[in-house]
mmCIF file of C-alpha atoms in Angstrom:
data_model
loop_
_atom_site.group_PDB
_atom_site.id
_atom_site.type_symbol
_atom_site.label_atom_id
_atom_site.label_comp_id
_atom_site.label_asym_id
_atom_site.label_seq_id
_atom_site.Cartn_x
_atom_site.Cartn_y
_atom_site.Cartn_z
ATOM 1 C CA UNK A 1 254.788 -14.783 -119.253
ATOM 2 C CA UNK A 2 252.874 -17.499 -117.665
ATOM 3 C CA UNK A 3 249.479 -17.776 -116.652
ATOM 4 C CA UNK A 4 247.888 -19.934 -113.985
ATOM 5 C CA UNK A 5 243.977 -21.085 -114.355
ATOM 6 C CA UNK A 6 241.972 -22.011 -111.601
ATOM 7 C CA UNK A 7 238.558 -23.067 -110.862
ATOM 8 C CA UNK A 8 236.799 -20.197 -108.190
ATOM 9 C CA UNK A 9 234.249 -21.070 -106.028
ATOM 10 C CA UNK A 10 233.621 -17.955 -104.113
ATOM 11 C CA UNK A 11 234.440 -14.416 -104.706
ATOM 12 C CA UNK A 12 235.630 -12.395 -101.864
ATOM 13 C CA UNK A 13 235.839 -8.643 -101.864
ATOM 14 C CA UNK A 14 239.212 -7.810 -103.863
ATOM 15 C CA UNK A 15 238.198 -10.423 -106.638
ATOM 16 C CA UNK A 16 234.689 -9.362 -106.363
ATOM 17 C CA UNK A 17 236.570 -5.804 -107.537
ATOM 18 C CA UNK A 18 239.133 -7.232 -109.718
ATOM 19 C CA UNK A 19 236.120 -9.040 -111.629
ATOM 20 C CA UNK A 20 234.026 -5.910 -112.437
ATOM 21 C CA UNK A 21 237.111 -3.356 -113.400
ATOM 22 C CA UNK A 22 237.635 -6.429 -115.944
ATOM 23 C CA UNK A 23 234.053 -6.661 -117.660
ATOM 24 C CA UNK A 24 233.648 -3.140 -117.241
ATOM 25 C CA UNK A 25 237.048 -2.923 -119.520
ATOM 26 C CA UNK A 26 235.959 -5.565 -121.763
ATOM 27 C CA UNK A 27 232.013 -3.411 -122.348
ATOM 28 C CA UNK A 28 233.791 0.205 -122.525
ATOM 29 C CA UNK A 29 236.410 -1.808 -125.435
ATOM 30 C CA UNK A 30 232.911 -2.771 -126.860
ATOM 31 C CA UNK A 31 232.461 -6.281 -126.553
ATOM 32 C CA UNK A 32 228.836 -7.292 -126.337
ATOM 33 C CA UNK A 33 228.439 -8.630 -123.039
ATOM 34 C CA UNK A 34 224.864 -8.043 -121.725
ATOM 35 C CA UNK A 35 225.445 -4.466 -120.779
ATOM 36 C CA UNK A 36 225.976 -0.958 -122.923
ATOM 37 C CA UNK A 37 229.002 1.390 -122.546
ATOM 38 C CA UNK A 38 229.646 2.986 -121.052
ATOM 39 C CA UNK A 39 229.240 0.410 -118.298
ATOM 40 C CA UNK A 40 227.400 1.200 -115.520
ATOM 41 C CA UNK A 41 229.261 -0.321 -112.534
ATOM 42 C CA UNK A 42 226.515 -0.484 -110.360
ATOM 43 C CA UNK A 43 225.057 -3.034 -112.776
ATOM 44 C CA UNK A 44 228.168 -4.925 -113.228
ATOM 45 C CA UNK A 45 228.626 -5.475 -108.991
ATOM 46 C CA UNK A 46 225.230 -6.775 -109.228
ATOM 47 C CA UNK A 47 225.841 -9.270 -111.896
ATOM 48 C CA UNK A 48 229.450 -10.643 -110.128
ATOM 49 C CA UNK A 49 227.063 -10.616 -106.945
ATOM 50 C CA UNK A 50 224.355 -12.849 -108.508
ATOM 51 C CA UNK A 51 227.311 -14.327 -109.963
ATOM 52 C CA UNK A 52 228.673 -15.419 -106.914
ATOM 53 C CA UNK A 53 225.543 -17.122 -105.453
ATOM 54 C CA UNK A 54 225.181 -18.976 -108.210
ATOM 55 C CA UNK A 55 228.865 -19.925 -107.978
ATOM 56 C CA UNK A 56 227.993 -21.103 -104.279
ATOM 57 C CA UNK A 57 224.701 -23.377 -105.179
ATOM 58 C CA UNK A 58 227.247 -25.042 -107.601
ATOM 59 C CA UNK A 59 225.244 -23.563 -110.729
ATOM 60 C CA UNK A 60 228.176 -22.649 -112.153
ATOM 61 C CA UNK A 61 231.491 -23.129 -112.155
ATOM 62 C CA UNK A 62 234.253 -19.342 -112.902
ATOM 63 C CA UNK A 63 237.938 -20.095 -114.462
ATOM 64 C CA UNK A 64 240.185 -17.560 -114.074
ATOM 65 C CA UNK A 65 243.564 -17.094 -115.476
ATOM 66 C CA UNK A 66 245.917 -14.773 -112.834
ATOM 67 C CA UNK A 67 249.497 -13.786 -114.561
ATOM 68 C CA UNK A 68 252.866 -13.844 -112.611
ATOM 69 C CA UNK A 69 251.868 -10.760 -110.182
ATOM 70 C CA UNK A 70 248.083 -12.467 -109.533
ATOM 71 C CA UNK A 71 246.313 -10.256 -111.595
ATOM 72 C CA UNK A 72 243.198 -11.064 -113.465
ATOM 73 C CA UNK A 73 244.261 -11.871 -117.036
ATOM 74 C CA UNK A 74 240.734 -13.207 -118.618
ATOM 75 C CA UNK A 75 237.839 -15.392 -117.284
ATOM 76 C CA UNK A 76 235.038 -17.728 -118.704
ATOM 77 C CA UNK A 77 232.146 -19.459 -116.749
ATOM 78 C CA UNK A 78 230.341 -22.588 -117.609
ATOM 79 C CA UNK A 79 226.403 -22.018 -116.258
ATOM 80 C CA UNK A 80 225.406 -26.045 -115.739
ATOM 81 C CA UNK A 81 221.950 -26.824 -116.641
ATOM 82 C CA UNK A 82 219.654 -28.017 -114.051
ATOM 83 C CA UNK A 83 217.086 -29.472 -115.104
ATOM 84 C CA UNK A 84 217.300 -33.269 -115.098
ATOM 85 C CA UNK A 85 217.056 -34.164 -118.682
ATOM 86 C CA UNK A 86 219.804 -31.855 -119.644
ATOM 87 C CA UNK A 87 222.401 -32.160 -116.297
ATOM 88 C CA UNK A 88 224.746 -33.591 -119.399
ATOM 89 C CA UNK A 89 224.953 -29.952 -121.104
ATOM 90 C CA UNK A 90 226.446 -26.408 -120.248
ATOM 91 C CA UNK A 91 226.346 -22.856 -121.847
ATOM 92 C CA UNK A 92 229.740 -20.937 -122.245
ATOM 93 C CA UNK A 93 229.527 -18.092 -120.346
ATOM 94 C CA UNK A 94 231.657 -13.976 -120.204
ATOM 95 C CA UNK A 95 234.813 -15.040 -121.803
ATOM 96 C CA UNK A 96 236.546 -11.940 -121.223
ATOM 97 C CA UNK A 97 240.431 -11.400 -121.704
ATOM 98 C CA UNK A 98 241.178 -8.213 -120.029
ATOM 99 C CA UNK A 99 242.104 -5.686 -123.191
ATOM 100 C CA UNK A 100 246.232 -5.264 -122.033
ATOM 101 C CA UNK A 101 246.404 -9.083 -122.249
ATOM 102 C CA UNK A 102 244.625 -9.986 -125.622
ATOM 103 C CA UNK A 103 246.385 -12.114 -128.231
ATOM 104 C CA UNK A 104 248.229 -14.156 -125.847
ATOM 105 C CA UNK A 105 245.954 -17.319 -125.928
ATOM 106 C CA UNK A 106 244.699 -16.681 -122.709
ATOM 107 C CA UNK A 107 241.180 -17.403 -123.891
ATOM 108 C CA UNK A 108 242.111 -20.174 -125.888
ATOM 109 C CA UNK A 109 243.834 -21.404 -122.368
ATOM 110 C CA UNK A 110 240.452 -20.818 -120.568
ATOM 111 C CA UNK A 111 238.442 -22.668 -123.257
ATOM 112 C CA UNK A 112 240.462 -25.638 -122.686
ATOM 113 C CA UNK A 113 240.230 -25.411 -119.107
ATOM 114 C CA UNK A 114 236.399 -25.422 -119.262
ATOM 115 C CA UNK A 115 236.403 -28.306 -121.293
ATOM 116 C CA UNK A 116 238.389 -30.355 -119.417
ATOM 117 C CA UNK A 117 236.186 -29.315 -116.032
ATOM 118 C CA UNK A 118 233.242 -29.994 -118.132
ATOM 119 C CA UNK A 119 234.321 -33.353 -119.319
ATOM 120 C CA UNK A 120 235.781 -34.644 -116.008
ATOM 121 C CA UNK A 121 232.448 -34.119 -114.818
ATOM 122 C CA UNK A 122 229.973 -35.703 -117.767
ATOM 123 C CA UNK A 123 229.260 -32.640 -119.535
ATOM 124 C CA UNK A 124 229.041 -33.689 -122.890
ATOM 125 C CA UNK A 125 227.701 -30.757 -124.925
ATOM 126 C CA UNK A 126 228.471 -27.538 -124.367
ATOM 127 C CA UNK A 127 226.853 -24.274 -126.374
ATOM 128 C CA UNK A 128 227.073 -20.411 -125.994
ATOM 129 C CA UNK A 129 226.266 -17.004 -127.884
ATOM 130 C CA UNK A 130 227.712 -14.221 -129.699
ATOM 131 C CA UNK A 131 226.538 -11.627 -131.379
ATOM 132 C CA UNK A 132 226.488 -12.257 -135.061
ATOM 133 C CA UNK A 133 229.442 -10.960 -136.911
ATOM 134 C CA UNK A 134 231.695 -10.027 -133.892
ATOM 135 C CA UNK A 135 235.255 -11.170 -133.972
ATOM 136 C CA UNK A 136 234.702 -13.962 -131.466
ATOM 137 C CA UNK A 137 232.805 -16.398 -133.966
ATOM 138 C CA UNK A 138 236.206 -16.895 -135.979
ATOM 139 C CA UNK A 139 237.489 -17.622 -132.387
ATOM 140 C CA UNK A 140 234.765 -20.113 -131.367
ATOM 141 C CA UNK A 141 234.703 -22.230 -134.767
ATOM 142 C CA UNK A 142 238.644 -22.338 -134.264
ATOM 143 C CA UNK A 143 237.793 -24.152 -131.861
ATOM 144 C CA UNK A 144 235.597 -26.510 -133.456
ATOM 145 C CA UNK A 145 232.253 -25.144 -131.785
ATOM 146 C CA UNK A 146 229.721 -25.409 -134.951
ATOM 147 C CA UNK A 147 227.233 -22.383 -135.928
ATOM 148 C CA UNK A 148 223.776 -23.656 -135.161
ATOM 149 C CA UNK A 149 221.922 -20.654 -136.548
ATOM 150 C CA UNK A 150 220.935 -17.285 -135.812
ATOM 151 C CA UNK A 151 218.332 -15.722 -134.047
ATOM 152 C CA UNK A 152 217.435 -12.215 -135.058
ATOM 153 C CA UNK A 153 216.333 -9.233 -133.192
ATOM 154 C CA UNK A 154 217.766 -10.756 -130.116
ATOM 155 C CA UNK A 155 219.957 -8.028 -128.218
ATOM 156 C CA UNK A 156 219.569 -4.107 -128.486
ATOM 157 C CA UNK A 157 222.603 -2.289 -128.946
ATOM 158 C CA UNK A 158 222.707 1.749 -126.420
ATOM 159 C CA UNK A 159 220.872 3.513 -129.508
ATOM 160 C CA UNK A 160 217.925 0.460 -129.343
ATOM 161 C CA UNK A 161 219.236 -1.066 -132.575
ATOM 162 C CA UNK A 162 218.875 -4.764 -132.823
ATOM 163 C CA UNK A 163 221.394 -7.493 -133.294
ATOM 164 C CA UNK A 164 221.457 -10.941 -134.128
ATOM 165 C CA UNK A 165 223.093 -13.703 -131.973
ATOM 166 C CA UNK A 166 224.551 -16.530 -132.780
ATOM 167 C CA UNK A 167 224.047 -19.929 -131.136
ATOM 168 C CA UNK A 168 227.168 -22.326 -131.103
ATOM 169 C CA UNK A 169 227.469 -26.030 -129.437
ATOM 170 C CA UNK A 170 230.733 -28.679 -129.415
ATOM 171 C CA UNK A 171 229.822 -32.190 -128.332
ATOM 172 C CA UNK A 172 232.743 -33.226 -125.904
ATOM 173 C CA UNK A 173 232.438 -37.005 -126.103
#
């Protein structure tokens, strides 16, 4: 199967949906994405709404990867900094792969799409989090992103446990 990935700039009401089915998927699979399962889909609107403004100010930029039948296969974002001494990095963003289309180097796919996008347009260092010890860091320093440290106590889990993150940055040049 193929996949297409394109650069969004707005969302409109059916992606808008299409969007929040796929990171509530992603939470209720247990990924660590900023919100507890079982996701709470008034929460997750809210976020693709924000989301969406930012997308609009050109704050941040939304890949998606559609399949053969245009359905939302996986997403990442790139949130550009804006201050003026650091318009040259960008943080890695919600790279989700919806569950049914995992281990198809889709996200790989996105990852490269970003990067291209970010060094087409002068971003030369890019970073993100993870929390510590999920499957994703094996994914990220695949890809050559390097462990910077940890920071502890950083995210709570439902039950109020704390987590570490990891932070991770690739220089593009």
């Amino acid at each position: 199967m193929r996949y297409i990935i394109e650069a969004v700039a707005n969302l409109d009401a059916k992606l808008l949906e299409r969007l929040t089915a796929l990171l509530a998927d992603c939470v209720n699979q247990g990924a660590s994405l900023g919100f507890y399962r079982p996701a709470q889909t008034e929460r997750i609107v809210n976020y693709w709404q924000a989301t969406s403004k930012q997308l609009e100010n050109k704050d941040k930029q939304l890949f998606i990867a559609f399949d053969e039948q245009n359905n939302v296969a996986g997403t990442v974002q790139l949130n550009l900094c804006q201050k003026q001494n650091g318009c040259h990095r960008g943080e890695v963003e919600k790279l989700l792969v919806d569950p049914t289309f995992q281990r198809r180097g889709i996200a790989t796919h996105l990852m490269k799409a970003l990067e291209a996008w970010a060094q087409q347009h002068g971003i030369q260092l890019l970073y993100l989090d993870t929390q510590t010890g999920d499957k994703s860091e094996s994914f990220y320093r695949a890809r050559e992103y390097v462990l910077s440290g940890t920071i502890p106590s950083f995210v709570t889990d439902a039950q109020g446990r704390l987590h570490s993150t990891s932070v991770y940055y690739k220089e593009l040049r």
